[in-house]
Coordinates of C-alpha atoms in Angstrom, one line a residue:
X216 CA 87.5 102.0 110.6
X217 CA 84.8 101.6 113.5
X218 CA 86.8 104.1 115.6
X219 CA 87.2 106.7 113.0
X220 CA 83.2 106.4 112.2
X221 CA 82.7 106.8 115.8
X222 CA 85.1 109.8 116.5
X223 CA 83.6 111.4 113.2
X224 CA 80.0 111.1 114.5
X225 CA 80.5 112.1 118.2
X226 CA 83.8 114.1 118.8
X227 CA 84.4 115.8 115.5
X228 CA 80.6 116.9 115.4
X229 CA 80.8 118.3 118.9
X230 CA 84.2 120.3 117.6
X231 CA 82.0 121.6 114.9
X232 CA 79.2 122.8 117.1
X233 CA 81.9 124.8 119.0
X234 CA 83.4 126.3 116.0
X235 CA 80.1 127.4 114.7
X236 CA 79.4 129.1 118.0
X237 CA 82.9 130.9 117.8
X238 CA 81.6 132.0 114.3
X239 CA 78.6 133.5 115.7
X240 CA 80.6 135.5 118.5
X241 CA 82.9 136.6 115.7
X242 CA 86.0 135.2 117.4
X243 CA 89.1 134.0 115.8
X244 CA 90.2 130.9 114.8
X245 CA 93.5 130.0 116.7
X246 CA 92.8 132.9 119.4
X247 CA 89.6 132.2 120.5
X248 CA 89.5 135.0 123.0
X249 CA 89.7 137.7 120.5
X250 CA 87.2 138.9 118.1
X251 CA 87.7 140.3 114.4
X252 CA 86.9 143.9 113.7
X253 CA 84.5 142.7 110.9
X254 CA 81.8 140.3 111.3
X255 CA 81.8 136.8 109.6
X256 CA 79.1 137.7 107.4
X257 CA 80.9 140.6 106.1
X258 CA 84.0 138.5 105.3
X259 CA 81.9 136.0 103.9
X260 CA 80.5 138.8 101.7
X261 CA 84.1 139.8 100.7
X262 CA 85.0 136.2 99.8
X263 CA 81.9 136.0 97.4
X264 CA 82.7 139.0 95.8
X265 CA 86.1 137.7 95.2
X266 CA 84.6 134.7 93.9
X267 CA 85.5 132.0 96.7
X268 CA 89.1 130.6 97.1
X269 CA 92.1 130.0 94.6
X270 CA 91.3 126.5 94.4
X271 CA 87.7 127.0 93.8
X272 CA 88.4 129.6 91.0
X273 CA 90.7 127.2 89.4
X274 CA 88.1 124.2 89.0
X275 CA 85.6 126.7 87.9
X276 CA 87.3 128.9 85.4
X277 CA 90.2 126.6 84.2
X278 CA 90.1 122.9 85.1
X279 CA 86.3 122.2 84.6
X280 CA 86.1 124.3 81.2
X281 CA 89.2 122.7 79.8
X282 CA 88.0 118.8 80.5
X283 CA 84.8 119.5 79.5
X284 CA 85.1 121.2 76.0
X285 CA 85.1 118.6 73.4
X286 CA 88.7 118.4 72.4
X287 CA 89.4 118.1 76.4
X288 CA 87.1 115.2 76.7
X289 CA 88.7 113.1 73.8
X290 CA 91.8 114.1 75.2
X291 CA 91.0 112.8 78.8
X292 CA 89.4 109.6 77.2
X293 CA 92.4 108.7 75.3
X294 CA 95.1 109.4 77.9
X295 CA 93.1 107.2 80.8
X296 CA 92.2 104.6 78.1
X297 CA 96.1 104.4 77.6
X298 CA 96.9 104.3 81.2
X299 CA 94.6 101.8 81.8
X300 CA 96.0 99.4 78.9
X301 CA 99.5 100.0 79.9
X302 CA 98.4 99.3 83.7
X303 CA 96.4 96.1 82.7
X304 CA 99.5 94.7 80.6
X305 CA 102.1 95.7 83.4
X306 CA 100.2 94.0 85.9
X307 CA 100.6 90.8 83.8
X308 CA 104.3 91.3 84.6
X309 CA 103.9 91.1 88.6
X310 CA 104.9 88.3 90.3
X311 CA 104.8 86.9 93.7
X312 CA 108.4 87.0 94.7
X313 CA 110.6 86.2 97.9
X314 CA 111.1 89.5 99.7
X315 CA 112.3 88.4 103.0
X316 CA 115.9 89.8 102.6
X317 CA 114.4 93.2 101.5
X318 CA 113.3 93.5 105.5
X319 CA 116.8 93.3 106.4
X320 CA 118.5 96.7 106.4
X321 CA 121.6 97.1 104.0
X322 CA 124.9 97.1 105.4
X323 CA 124.3 94.8 108.4
X324 CA 126.1 91.8 109.3
X325 CA 123.3 89.6 108.5
X326 CA 122.6 91.2 105.0
X327 CA 126.3 90.8 104.3
X328 CA 126.4 86.8 105.1
X329 CA 123.2 86.4 102.9
X330 CA 125.5 88.3 100.2
X331 CA 128.3 86.2 100.6
X332 CA 126.6 82.9 100.9
X333 CA 125.1 83.9 97.3
X334 CA 128.4 85.1 95.5
X335 CA 130.0 81.7 97.2
X336 CA 127.5 79.0 97.1
X337 CA 125.3 80.1 94.3
X338 CA 124.1 76.1 94.0
X339 CA 122.9 75.9 97.0
X340 CA 119.0 74.9 97.2
X341 CA 116.4 74.4 99.7
X342 CA 116.5 71.3 102.0
X343 CA 113.6 69.0 102.8
X344 CA 112.9 65.7 104.1
X345 CA 111.0 62.8 103.5
X346 CA 109.5 61.4 106.6
X347 CA 108.6 58.1 107.0
X348 CA 106.5 56.4 110.2
X349 CA 105.7 53.0 111.6
X350 CA 108.2 50.8 113.0
X351 CA 106.7 47.5 111.7
X352 CA 106.1 49.2 108.2
X353 CA 109.7 50.9 108.0
X354 CA 110.8 47.2 109.0
X355 CA 108.9 45.6 106.0
X356 CA 109.8 48.6 103.3
X357 CA 113.7 48.5 104.6
X358 CA 114.7 47.7 101.2
X359 CA 112.7 50.2 99.3
X360 CA 113.8 52.7 101.8
X361 CA 117.6 52.0 101.0
X362 CA 116.9 52.3 97.1
X363 CA 114.7 55.7 97.8
X364 CA 117.8 57.4 95.6
X365 CA 116.1 55.7 92.6
X366 CA 112.9 57.2 92.6
X367 CA 114.1 61.1 92.7
X368 CA 116.7 60.6 89.7
X369 CA 116.1 62.6 86.9
X370 CA 113.8 65.4 88.6
X371 CA 116.3 67.8 88.5
X372 CA 114.9 70.1 85.3
X373 CA 111.2 69.7 86.0
X374 CA 108.5 69.8 89.1
X375 CA 109.5 68.6 91.5
X376 CA 113.0 70.0 90.6
X377 CA 114.9 67.5 93.3
X378 CA 118.6 67.7 92.8
X379 CA 120.1 64.7 91.6
X380 CA 121.2 61.9 94.1
X381 CA 124.9 62.0 93.5
X382 CA 126.6 62.1 97.3
X383 CA 125.3 61.7 100.6
X384 CA 125.6 65.3 101.0
X385 CA 122.7 65.8 98.7
X386 CA 120.6 62.9 99.6
X387 CA 121.3 61.4 103.2
X388 CA 119.6 58.2 103.7
X389 CA 120.0 56.4 106.7
X390 CA 119.0 53.1 105.3
X391 CA 121.2 53.1 102.5
X392 CA 123.8 53.9 105.0
X393 CA 122.8 50.9 107.2
X394 CA 122.7 48.7 104.4
X395 CA 126.0 49.5 103.0
X396 CA 127.7 49.2 106.6
X397 CA 126.1 45.7 107.1
X398 CA 127.4 44.5 103.6
X399 CA 131.0 45.6 104.1
X400 CA 131.3 45.1 108.0
X401 CA 128.4 43.1 109.7
X402 CA 126.8 43.8 113.0
X403 CA 130.0 42.8 115.0
X404 CA 130.4 46.4 116.2
X405 CA 126.5 47.3 116.5
X406 CA 124.9 44.6 118.6
X407 CA 126.0 41.6 116.8
X408 CA 122.5 40.7 115.5
X409 CA 122.2 37.5 113.1
X410 CA 121.9 38.9 109.0
X411 CA 119.5 37.0 106.9
X412 CA 120.3 35.8 103.3
X413 CA 118.9 39.5 102.1
X414 CA 121.7 41.2 104.2
X415 CA 119.3 42.7 106.9
X416 CA 118.7 41.4 111.0
X417 CA 116.1 38.6 110.3
X418 CA 113.6 40.3 112.8
X419 CA 111.8 43.2 113.7
X420 CA 113.3 43.6 116.9
X421 CA 117.0 43.1 115.9
X422 CA 116.8 45.5 113.2
X423 CA 115.6 48.5 115.3
X424 CA 118.4 47.5 118.1
X425 CA 120.8 47.1 114.8
X426 CA 119.6 50.9 113.6
X427 CA 119.6 52.3 117.1
X428 CA 123.2 51.1 117.6
X429 CA 124.7 52.1 114.2
X430 CA 123.1 55.7 114.4
X431 CA 124.6 56.2 118.2
X432 CA 127.1 59.1 118.3
X433 CA 130.5 57.9 118.3
X434 CA 129.6 54.9 116.2
X435 CA 129.9 54.5 112.4
X436 CA 126.3 55.8 111.6
X437 CA 126.4 58.6 114.4
X438 CA 126.1 61.0 111.4
X439 CA 122.3 59.6 110.9
X440 CA 121.5 60.2 114.6
X441 CA 119.2 63.1 113.9
X442 CA 117.6 61.0 111.0
X443 CA 115.7 58.5 113.5
X444 CA 113.4 58.7 116.3
X445 CA 112.9 56.1 119.3
X446 CA 111.2 56.0 122.2
X447 CA 111.0 53.4 124.8
X448 CA 108.0 51.1 125.5
X449 CA 107.1 49.6 128.9
X450 CA 110.4 51.1 130.2
X451 CA 112.6 48.4 128.2
X452 CA 111.4 48.1 125.0
X453 CA 112.9 50.3 122.2
X454 CA 110.5 51.3 119.3
X455 CA 111.3 53.3 116.2
X456 CA 108.7 56.1 115.7
X457 CA 110.1 57.6 112.4
X458 CA 113.0 57.8 110.0
X459 CA 113.8 61.2 107.5
X460 CA 115.8 61.0 104.5
X461 CA 117.1 64.7 103.8
X462 CA 117.4 65.8 100.7
X463 CA 117.3 69.4 98.5
X464 CA 116.0 71.0 95.4
X465 CA 117.8 72.5 92.6
X466 CA 118.5 76.5 93.2
X467 CA 115.0 77.9 91.9
X468 CA 115.9 81.4 90.8
X469 CA 115.0 83.7 88.0
X470 CA 116.4 87.1 86.6
X471 CA 114.3 89.9 87.6
X472 CA 115.4 93.9 86.9
X473 CA 118.9 92.8 86.5
X474 CA 119.2 90.7 89.7
X475 CA 119.1 87.0 90.3
X476 CA 116.3 86.2 92.8
X477 CA 114.3 83.1 94.0
X478 CA 111.8 82.2 91.8
X479 CA 108.5 81.8 93.8
X480 CA 106.4 80.2 91.3
X481 CA 109.1 77.0 90.9
X482 CA 109.4 77.0 94.1
X483 CA 105.2 76.6 95.1
X484 CA 105.4 74.1 91.6
X485 CA 108.3 72.0 93.8
X486 CA 106.5 72.1 97.1
X487 CA 103.2 70.7 95.4
X488 CA 104.8 68.4 93.1
X489 CA 106.7 66.6 95.8
X490 CA 103.7 66.5 98.3
X491 CA 101.6 65.0 95.2
X492 CA 104.3 62.3 94.6
X493 CA 104.8 61.6 98.1
X494 CA 100.5 61.1 98.4
X495 CA 101.0 58.9 95.1
X496 CA 103.4 56.7 97.2
X497 CA 100.8 56.5 100.0
X498 CA 98.1 55.7 98.0
X499 CA 99.7 53.0 95.8
X500 CA 99.0 49.7 97.7
X501 CA 101.5 47.7 95.8
X502 CA 104.2 50.3 97.1
X503 CA 106.0 48.8 99.9
X504 CA 107.2 51.8 101.2
X505 CA 106.0 53.2 104.7
X506 CA 103.4 56.1 105.2
X507 CA 105.3 58.8 104.4
X508 CA 105.0 62.9 104.2
X509 CA 107.4 65.7 103.4
X510 CA 108.4 68.8 105.0
X511 CA 110.8 71.9 104.9
X512 CA 111.2 74.9 107.3
X513 CA 111.2 76.9 103.9
X514 CA 107.3 75.3 103.1
X515 CA 106.3 78.1 105.7
X516 CA 107.6 81.2 103.5
X517 CA 106.3 78.8 100.2
X518 CA 102.9 78.5 101.6
X519 CA 102.7 82.1 102.0
X520 CA 103.7 82.7 98.3
X521 CA 100.8 80.4 97.4
X522 CA 98.1 81.9 99.7
X523 CA 99.1 85.4 98.4
X524 CA 99.1 84.6 94.7
X525 CA 95.6 82.8 95.0
X526 CA 94.1 85.7 97.2
X527 CA 95.9 88.7 95.7
X528 CA 93.4 89.8 93.2
X529 CA 90.4 87.8 94.9
X530 CA 90.7 90.2 97.6
X531 CA 90.9 93.3 95.6
X532 CA 87.8 91.8 93.6
X533 CA 85.8 91.6 96.8
X534 CA 87.0 94.8 98.2
X535 CA 85.9 96.5 94.9
X536 CA 82.7 94.6 94.9
X537 CA 81.9 95.8 98.7
X538 CA 82.6 99.6 97.5
X539 CA 80.2 99.2 94.6
X540 CA 77.3 97.9 97.3
X541 CA 78.0 100.7 99.6
X542 CA 78.6 103.3 96.5
X543 CA 75.2 101.8 95.2
X544 CA 73.3 102.2 98.7
X545 CA 74.8 105.8 99.7
X546 CA 74.3 107.3 96.4
X547 CA 71.2 105.7 95.4
X548 CA 71.4 105.7 91.3
X549 CA 72.8 102.5 89.5
X550 CA 74.5 104.4 86.8
X551 CA 76.2 107.0 89.1
X552 CA 77.6 104.0 91.6
X553 CA 78.7 102.2 88.5
X554 CA 80.8 105.2 87.0
X555 CA 82.1 105.6 90.7
X556 CA 83.1 102.2 91.1
X557 CA 84.6 102.3 87.2
X558 CA 86.9 105.1 88.4
X559 CA 88.1 103.0 91.4
X560 CA 88.5 100.2 89.2
X561 CA 90.5 102.0 86.8
X562 CA 92.6 103.6 89.7
X563 CA 93.3 100.1 90.9
X564 CA 94.5 98.9 87.3
X565 CA 97.0 101.7 87.1
X566 CA 98.4 101.5 90.6
X567 CA 98.9 97.8 89.8
X568 CA 100.6 98.7 86.3
X569 CA 102.9 101.1 87.9
X570 CA 103.9 99.1 91.2
X571 CA 105.8 96.9 88.6
X572 CA 107.9 100.1 87.1
X573 CA 108.3 101.0 90.4
X574 CA 109.7 98.0 91.7
X575 CA 106.8 97.0 93.9
X576 CA 106.0 93.2 93.7
X577 CA 103.3 90.9 95.3
X578 CA 104.1 90.1 98.8
X579 CA 102.1 90.4 102.2
X580 CA 103.2 94.2 102.5
X581 CA 101.8 95.4 98.9
X582 CA 98.8 92.9 99.1
X583 CA 97.6 94.7 102.5
X584 CA 98.6 98.2 100.8
X585 CA 96.4 97.3 97.6
X586 CA 93.4 96.6 99.5
X587 CA 93.9 99.6 101.5
X588 CA 94.2 101.9 98.3
X589 CA 90.4 100.6 97.2
X590 CA 89.3 102.4 100.3
X591 CA 91.3 105.3 100.2
X592 CA 90.5 105.9 96.1
X593 CA 86.8 105.5 96.6
X594 CA 87.0 109.2 98.6
X595 CA 88.1 110.9 95.6
X596 CA 85.2 109.5 93.1
X597 CA 82.2 109.2 95.2
X598 CA 82.1 112.9 96.7
X599 CA 82.3 114.1 92.8
X600 CA 79.6 111.4 92.1
X601 CA 77.2 112.0 94.8
X602 CA 77.7 116.0 94.7
X603 CA 76.6 115.9 90.6
X604 CA 73.5 113.8 92.0
X605 CA 72.4 117.1 94.2
X606 CA 73.0 119.6 91.1
X607 CA 69.8 120.3 89.1
X608 CA 69.1 121.1 85.6
X609 CA 69.2 119.5 82.1
X610 CA 72.9 120.4 81.0
X611 CA 75.1 117.9 82.4
X612 CA 78.3 119.8 81.6
X613 CA 77.0 122.9 83.9
X614 CA 76.0 120.3 86.7
X615 CA 79.9 119.0 86.6
X616 CA 81.1 122.5 86.7
X617 CA 79.0 123.2 89.8
X618 CA 80.2 119.9 91.4
X619 CA 83.7 120.7 90.7
X620 CA 83.5 124.4 92.0
X621 CA 81.3 123.0 95.3
X622 CA 83.7 119.8 96.3
X623 CA 86.9 120.0 94.1
X624 CA 88.9 121.8 96.7
X625 CA 87.7 119.7 99.2
X626 CA 88.7 116.7 97.4
X627 CA 92.1 118.3 96.2
X628 CA 93.0 119.1 99.8
X629 CA 92.5 115.8 100.8
X630 CA 94.8 114.2 98.2
X631 CA 97.3 116.8 99.0
X632 CA 97.1 116.2 102.8
X633 CA 97.5 112.3 102.6
X634 CA 100.4 112.7 100.0
X635 CA 102.3 114.9 102.6
X636 CA 101.3 112.4 105.4
X637 CA 103.3 109.4 103.7
X638 CA 105.6 111.9 101.7
X639 CA 108.4 111.7 104.1
X640 CA 108.6 108.1 104.0
X641 CA 109.6 108.0 100.6
X642 CA 113.5 108.1 101.5
X643 CA 112.7 105.5 104.5
X644 CA 115.2 102.5 104.8
X645 CA 112.6 100.1 105.6
X646 CA 111.3 98.0 103.3
X647 CA 107.4 98.1 104.5
X648 CA 107.6 102.1 104.9
X649 CA 109.1 102.1 101.4
X650 CA 106.3 100.0 99.9
X651 CA 103.8 101.8 101.6
X652 CA 104.9 105.4 100.7
X653 CA 104.8 104.4 97.2
X654 CA 101.5 102.5 97.1
X655 CA 100.3 105.4 98.9
X656 CA 101.6 108.1 96.2
X657 CA 100.2 106.2 93.5
X658 CA 96.9 105.9 95.2
X659 CA 96.6 109.5 95.6
X660 CA 97.8 110.6 92.3
X661 CA 95.4 108.1 90.8
X662 CA 92.7 108.1 92.8
X663 CA 92.4 112.0 92.4
X664 CA 93.2 112.0 88.7
X665 CA 90.3 109.8 88.1
X666 CA 87.9 111.3 90.6
X667 CA 88.5 114.9 89.6
X668 CA 89.4 114.3 85.7
X669 CA 88.1 110.9 84.4
X670 CA 84.8 110.8 86.5
X671 CA 83.5 114.6 85.7
X672 CA 84.1 113.7 81.8
X673 CA 82.2 110.8 81.9
X674 CA 79.2 111.9 84.1
X675 CA 79.1 115.0 81.7
X676 CA 78.4 112.5 78.8
X677 CA 76.3 109.6 80.4
X678 CA 75.4 111.1 84.0
X679 CA 72.2 110.5 85.4
X680 CA 69.6 113.0 86.5
X681 CA 69.8 114.9 89.9
X682 CA 68.0 113.3 92.7
X683 CA 64.0 113.5 92.6
X684 CA 63.6 115.6 95.6
X685 CA 66.3 118.1 94.7
X686 CA 64.7 118.6 91.2
X687 CA 61.3 119.2 93.1
X688 CA 63.1 121.6 95.6
X689 CA 64.5 123.5 92.6
X690 CA 61.2 123.5 91.0
X691 CA 59.6 124.8 93.7
X692 CA 62.1 127.5 94.0
X693 CA 61.9 128.5 90.8
X694 CA 58.0 128.6 91.0
X695 CA 58.2 130.7 94.4
X696 CA 60.7 133.2 92.8
X697 CA 58.3 133.5 89.8
X698 CA 55.0 134.0 92.0
X699 CA 57.0 136.4 94.0
X700 CA 57.9 138.4 91.0
X701 CA 54.4 138.1 89.6
X702 CA 53.1 139.6 92.9
X703 CA 55.5 142.2 93.2
X704 CA 54.7 143.5 89.7
X705 CA 50.8 143.2 90.5
X706 CA 51.8 145.6 93.6
X707 CA 53.7 147.9 91.4
X708 CA 50.5 148.1 89.3
X709 CA 48.2 148.9 91.9
X710 CA 50.5 151.7 93.3
X711 CA 50.6 153.1 90.0
X712 CA 46.7 153.3 89.7
X713 CA 46.5 155.0 92.9
X714 CA 49.2 157.6 92.0
X715 CA 47.1 158.2 88.5
X716 CA 43.8 158.5 90.8

């Protein structure tokens, strides 16, 4: 934004000066070495005789008169009230969704793999780990750790949506495996440590050594080797740093537009509820479980869902607030600034509503695009509102008509060029470009509609008076014109008297 401003303030201004010199010298636009047969003033007078460009005539003779008639005003207000109501309702249907797979082009081997996985393994959920730390704490809580599955029974139907621990494939617990092995086979093959009446090694060092032997590759508990973390102290003492228990959530999906997709809201609930459960274990002084935390690789994605769902509307609201402040400073009239901001808010509501029906969901891409839409849509309304404030007179309809005649063409040209710039992306297979093109299309359509239709009607109904200095300038011009007229009449009278003499 800064470099665009600098470009417009420096390079663009210099180009305008050079172009002005070209016009003074009566040179052609594209071939500056050639001059016109007619002067620029003659061409301008001809254009004035033809009453301007086609767009200017359209806004003056058709568009403005249509929307500024009383039936036109009523129709505009009804239509845009309906659009905003439709947009507000449809916006409530928008949800944060997992769109990671949308970034994968269709027809690739990776997309085929995911489709086959969904078809062949429809019940596979998200894996996660309970991680317990501290050798002494793990030794003291070994029995509770071995029975950890009892704590998650019956949690599959409501948050935290943990799958029932019916097998080792769903709930892999190294401590439960060790306890069962010690009960059936003893310690002869894994170090030969003595067992106490509770079926566990009698001291902490024997417990650690037994667990290390049990989980070594090729030994009975080798399948748990990645669930324990050991280190050495002073080069010869074995230390148990941590252990983990792997389990999974049930498949958290929902139906959306005829497709089965991951339910981001349930995933957020599952993650938050699991973390809250583990925190409650840590805070319970009577609980003998070691200090723990929960982790999953998928939490990185779910955290993104959580942030987007919290910040999506907040960022848009902050952007609109910033627009309102800037418009108030530049337009310098509270009522005009409010009407311009209202048109921008209406545009955003309409965009949100049509996002749902175009299949655009709330994710990182659409969140960025919507904030950009706030900045783009304000242009269409700000120019209309500012120009209206420069038009003098007591008749709002005439001021609005003059505004549309003066800047309507520029606003429409801006909308058309912006649309054409992204129109080619409508057929793109890239997810980012697919979302960008539709969001920009909605921004252009509703931004221009609110700026060129709704805002002029609102200004014609409750628009403020013109800037004071413009009103004073207009009054001074009228006085000068009147004075010149009176002086001309006086001079004519003197000439008549002299002729009579």
